[in-house]
Short mmCIF file of C-alpha atoms in Angstrom, two decimals:
data_model
loop_
_atom_site.label_atom_id
_atom_site.label_comp_id
_atom_site.label_asym_id
_atom_site.label_seq_id
_atom_site.Cartn_x
_atom_site.Cartn_y
_atom_site.Cartn_z
CA MET A 622 28.10 -7.31 -19.79
CA SER A 623 29.32 -10.89 -20.91
CA ASN A 624 30.28 -13.33 -17.94
CA LEU A 625 33.80 -13.09 -19.35
CA ALA A 626 33.93 -9.48 -19.10
CA LEU A 627 32.65 -9.86 -15.15
CA LEU A 628 35.14 -12.12 -14.53
CA CYS A 629 37.96 -9.92 -15.72
CA THR A 630 36.99 -7.36 -13.17
CA LEU A 631 38.77 -9.74 -10.55
CA ALA A 632 41.79 -7.96 -11.80
CA PHE A 633 40.89 -5.09 -9.83
CA VAL A 634 40.69 -7.32 -6.64
CA GLY A 635 44.02 -8.81 -7.49
CA VAL A 636 45.83 -5.26 -7.96
CA THR A 637 44.27 -4.28 -4.28
CA MET A 638 45.42 -7.55 -2.76
CA LEU A 639 49.07 -6.59 -4.44
CA LEU A 640 49.22 -3.41 -2.75
CA SER A 641 48.13 -4.71 0.43
CA VAL A 642 50.76 -7.39 0.42
CA TRP A 643 53.36 -4.82 -0.87
CA GLN A 644 52.65 -2.22 1.66
CA LYS A 645 52.21 -5.19 4.52
CA LEU A 646 48.53 -3.86 5.50
CA GLY A 647 47.25 -7.50 6.21
CA LEU A 648 44.07 -6.84 4.25
CA GLU A 649 44.37 -9.92 1.78
CA ARG A 650 41.86 -11.97 3.67
CA ASP A 651 39.31 -9.34 4.37
CA ILE A 652 39.47 -8.23 0.76
CA ALA A 653 39.14 -11.81 -0.28
CA VAL A 654 36.12 -12.31 1.93
CA GLY A 655 34.60 -9.24 0.83
CA THR A 656 34.93 -9.90 -2.88
CA VAL A 657 33.13 -13.51 -2.32
CA ARG A 658 30.53 -12.23 -0.16
CA SER A 659 29.58 -9.02 -2.39
CA ALA A 660 29.25 -10.98 -5.19
CA LEU A 661 27.24 -13.50 -3.83
CA GLN A 662 24.93 -11.09 -2.06
CA LEU A 663 24.50 -9.18 -5.22
CA LEU A 664 23.64 -12.40 -7.16
CA LEU A 665 21.25 -13.49 -4.79
CA VAL A 666 19.34 -10.18 -4.45
CA GLY A 667 19.32 -10.17 -8.17
CA TYR A 668 17.43 -13.41 -8.31
CA VAL A 669 15.20 -12.27 -5.60
CA LEU A 670 14.58 -8.90 -7.19
CA GLN A 671 13.74 -10.48 -10.34
CA TYR A 672 10.97 -12.75 -8.67
CA VAL A 673 9.73 -9.85 -6.72
CA PHE A 674 9.50 -7.63 -9.94
CA GLY A 675 7.37 -10.18 -11.46
CA SER A 676 4.90 -10.93 -8.66
CA LYS A 677 4.57 -7.57 -7.72
CA HIS A 678 3.24 -8.31 -4.33
CA VAL A 679 3.00 -5.79 -1.54
CA LEU A 680 4.11 -8.03 1.08
CA LEU A 681 7.27 -8.90 -0.58
CA VAL A 682 8.36 -5.61 -0.84
CA LEU A 683 7.46 -4.86 2.76
CA LEU A 684 9.56 -7.85 3.61
CA ILE A 685 12.74 -6.71 1.63
CA VAL A 686 12.37 -3.03 2.78
CA ALA A 687 12.23 -4.53 6.73
CA VAL A 688 15.42 -6.75 6.23
CA MET A 689 17.12 -3.67 4.89
CA ILE A 690 16.09 -1.56 7.79
CA ALA A 691 17.05 -4.46 10.28
CA VAL A 692 20.57 -5.13 8.68
CA ALA A 693 21.25 -1.35 8.60
CA ALA A 694 20.43 -0.87 12.33
CA TRP A 695 22.47 -3.78 13.18
CA ASN A 696 25.19 -2.44 11.46
CA ALA A 697 25.20 1.18 12.49
CA GLY A 698 24.51 -0.06 15.79
CA GLN A 699 28.29 -1.51 15.98
CA ARG A 700 29.17 1.81 16.53
CA ALA A 701 27.93 2.31 19.85
CA LYS A 702 27.77 -1.16 21.23
CA GLY A 703 27.80 -0.18 25.00
CA LEU A 704 24.50 1.88 24.57
CA PRO A 705 21.52 -0.40 25.41
CA GLY A 706 18.59 -0.41 22.97
CA ILE A 707 20.54 2.06 20.35
CA ARG A 708 19.79 -0.51 17.43
CA ARG A 709 16.05 -0.51 18.20
CA ARG A 710 16.18 3.41 18.01
CA ILE A 711 18.30 3.41 14.83
CA ALA A 712 15.75 0.92 13.25
CA LEU A 713 13.06 3.54 14.43
CA SER A 714 14.82 6.47 12.80
CA LEU A 715 15.44 4.34 9.59
CA ALA A 716 11.75 3.18 9.38
CA ALA A 717 10.48 6.77 9.83
CA THR A 718 12.87 7.99 7.15
CA GLU A 719 11.73 5.19 4.87
CA LEU A 720 8.01 5.96 5.40
CA LEU A 721 8.36 9.67 4.89
CA THR A 722 10.42 9.37 1.71
CA ALA A 723 8.37 6.78 0.08
CA GLY A 724 5.21 7.93 1.24
CA LEU A 725 6.30 11.37 -0.58
CA LEU A 726 7.48 9.60 -3.71
CA ALA A 727 4.44 7.74 -4.42
CA GLY A 728 1.75 10.15 -2.77
CA LEU A 729 3.10 12.99 -5.02
CA GLY A 730 3.13 10.72 -7.96
CA ILE A 731 6.88 11.48 -8.41
CA ILE A 732 7.62 7.55 -9.10
CA GLU A 733 5.39 4.72 -9.78
CA ALA A 734 4.37 2.75 -6.63
CA THR A 735 5.96 -0.30 -8.04
CA PRO A 736 8.52 -2.71 -6.84
CA GLN A 737 10.66 -1.76 -9.63
CA TYR A 738 10.90 1.85 -8.25
CA LEU A 739 10.50 1.44 -4.58
CA ILE A 740 12.72 -1.12 -3.72
CA PRO A 741 15.87 0.27 -5.43
CA ILE A 742 15.19 3.92 -3.88
CA SER A 743 14.30 2.33 -0.53
CA GLY A 744 17.87 0.62 -0.41
CA ILE A 745 19.57 3.90 -1.62
CA THR A 746 17.68 5.66 1.22
CA ILE A 747 18.37 3.29 3.98
CA GLY A 748 21.84 2.84 2.90
CA SER A 749 22.44 6.66 3.27
CA ALA A 750 20.67 6.93 6.58
CA MET A 751 22.58 3.90 8.01
CA ILE A 752 25.72 5.95 7.16
CA VAL A 753 24.53 8.77 8.66
CA SER A 754 23.43 7.23 11.88
CA GLY A 755 27.18 5.47 12.22
CA LEU A 756 28.94 9.01 11.57
CA TYR A 757 26.26 10.42 14.20
CA LEU A 758 27.09 7.93 16.89
CA ASN A 759 31.17 8.27 16.18
CA GLN A 760 30.88 11.88 16.61
CA MET A 761 28.99 11.50 19.78
CA ARG A 762 31.34 9.37 21.03
CA ARG A 763 34.29 11.89 20.52
CA GLU A 764 31.76 14.83 21.84
CA LEU A 765 31.51 12.62 25.03
CA GLU A 766 35.43 12.12 25.28
CA SER A 767 36.31 15.86 24.73
CA SER A 768 33.39 17.55 26.53
CA ARG A 769 32.69 14.99 29.58
CA GLY A 770 33.97 17.71 31.99
CA GLU A 771 31.71 20.41 30.51
CA ILE A 772 28.50 18.04 30.49
CA GLU A 773 29.04 16.97 34.07
CA ALA A 774 29.35 20.50 34.99
CA LEU A 775 26.34 21.58 33.48
CA LEU A 776 24.60 18.56 35.17
CA SER A 777 26.03 19.49 38.49
CA LEU A 778 24.70 22.91 38.02
CA GLY A 779 21.05 21.54 37.46
CA ALA A 780 20.70 21.20 33.77
CA THR A 781 18.62 18.36 32.26
CA GLU A 782 20.14 15.43 30.27
CA ARG A 783 18.74 17.29 27.08
CA GLN A 784 20.29 20.75 28.25
CA ALA A 785 23.62 19.54 29.23
CA LEU A 786 24.15 17.32 25.93
CA GLN A 787 22.40 20.25 23.58
CA ASP A 788 25.57 21.37 21.93
CA ALA A 789 27.13 18.00 21.71
CA LEU A 790 24.02 16.85 20.00
CA LYS A 791 24.14 19.63 17.41
CA ARG A 792 27.80 19.22 16.52
CA SER A 793 26.90 15.54 16.00
CA VAL A 794 24.16 16.21 13.71
CA ARG A 795 26.12 18.65 11.82
CA SER A 796 29.05 16.41 11.39
CA SER A 797 26.85 13.53 10.20
CA MET A 798 25.48 15.43 7.65
CA ILE A 799 28.68 16.83 6.05
CA PRO A 800 29.33 14.08 3.88
CA THR A 801 25.68 14.52 2.04
CA VAL A 802 25.74 18.26 1.89
CA ASP A 803 29.34 18.19 0.43
CA GLY A 804 28.45 15.75 -2.07
CA MET A 805 25.38 17.94 -3.19
CA LYS A 806 27.74 20.70 -3.77
CA THR A 807 30.26 18.80 -5.91
CA VAL A 808 27.91 16.24 -7.60
CA GLY A 809 28.52 16.57 -11.71
CA LEU A 810 31.55 18.49 -11.00
CA VAL A 811 33.74 16.01 -9.13
CA GLN A 812 31.74 12.79 -9.36
CA LEU A 813 29.05 11.33 -11.40
CA PRO A 814 27.15 9.32 -9.25
CA GLY A 815 26.02 5.63 -9.42
CA MET A 816 22.52 5.79 -10.61
CA MET A 817 23.20 8.52 -13.15
CA THR A 818 26.22 6.52 -14.49
CA GLY A 819 24.56 3.04 -14.59
CA MET A 820 21.62 4.50 -16.45
CA ILE A 821 23.97 6.56 -18.94
CA VAL A 822 26.15 3.08 -19.39
CA ALA A 823 23.00 1.30 -19.98
CA GLY A 824 21.81 3.58 -22.87
CA ALA A 825 19.67 6.01 -21.27
CA ASP A 826 19.33 9.79 -22.38
CA PRO A 827 21.91 11.59 -20.18
CA VAL A 828 19.32 14.46 -19.41
CA GLU A 829 16.93 11.62 -18.15
CA ALA A 830 19.58 10.34 -15.97
CA VAL A 831 20.50 13.66 -14.68
CA ARG A 832 16.69 13.90 -13.75
CA TYR A 833 16.65 10.82 -11.53
CA GLN A 834 19.82 11.84 -10.14
CA ILE A 835 18.95 15.00 -8.98
CA LEU A 836 15.77 13.41 -7.41
CA ILE A 837 18.17 10.80 -5.37
CA MET A 838 20.43 13.86 -4.48
CA PHE A 839 17.43 15.59 -2.63
CA ILE A 840 16.17 12.38 -1.20
CA LEU A 841 19.45 11.63 0.34
CA ALA A 842 19.66 15.03 1.68
CA ALA A 843 16.54 14.94 3.35
CA SER A 844 16.99 11.45 4.59
CA ALA A 845 20.31 12.69 6.22
CA ALA A 846 18.59 15.53 7.90
CA VAL A 847 15.49 13.32 9.25
CA THR A 848 17.74 10.19 10.28
CA SER A 849 20.35 12.02 12.23
CA MET A 850 17.66 14.61 14.15
CA LEU A 851 15.22 11.95 14.88
CA LEU A 852 18.07 9.65 16.37
CA SER A 853 19.41 12.21 18.24
CA ARG A 854 15.86 12.75 19.79
CA LEU A 855 15.49 9.13 20.53
CA SER A 856 18.69 8.34 21.73
CA TYR A 857 20.16 10.99 23.96
CA LYS A 858 19.06 9.44 27.11
CA LEU A 859 21.10 6.39 26.49
CA TRP A 860 24.42 8.05 26.82
CA PHE A 861 23.43 8.20 30.58
CA ASP A 862 23.37 5.48 33.03
CA ARG A 863 20.15 4.83 35.64
CA ASN A 864 21.79 7.24 38.09
CA GLY A 865 22.00 10.22 35.20
CA ASN A 866 25.55 9.95 34.93
CA LEU A 867 27.46 9.74 31.70
CA ARG A 868 28.39 6.41 30.82
CA ARG A 869 32.21 5.57 30.40
CA GLY A 870 34.01 3.12 28.10
CA LEU A 871 31.59 3.29 25.13
#
């Protein structure tokens, strides 16, 4: 893509801002800031990856993955600011998910253990796990709001914190995985995912692009399940205060 063609894509941003003005949504500033930030961030990442791919240094790969996990944990933690230590638990869940998926991919010889493969797939995995974490926390907040009376009744009858939250945890895990599961059901029929589309546009064989996309879909399904279930295990006690009562005002 030429620089002129890339510049012309700002027309899409312009249309979005005009629609915001027309409907009085007040999103013009956010759209402008998002446009500038996304462009600068991606250009910066492009140059960084160019250097990392050339050096093939393991420590640089680990550093980039660690930064991805830290930023993802911070962003997902915004969904439950009132929970002390929630970002650490999100980071631990993301790290465990990344270690499992990358370990299996490299250990089974599915991909080459090189920065060119590990970093992009890690980014997809961690990004998806971040969204799942945010969805899980949002659903848990709604569950506590709607089922507070039921949970407190179980606690008063002698149930443990885990037992009292069991149904809410299950519903939250299930809810956080719905977008991933629905995406698997409709991929190829409703949408052509990003990796597959990018490879085809770049001139790759469509069948080869499909193979990689199948790999990504299976990774996303596994990472969604591992992240949501692990996060539910690590964080359920945070919904209670020191006296064992449900927190309020989350």
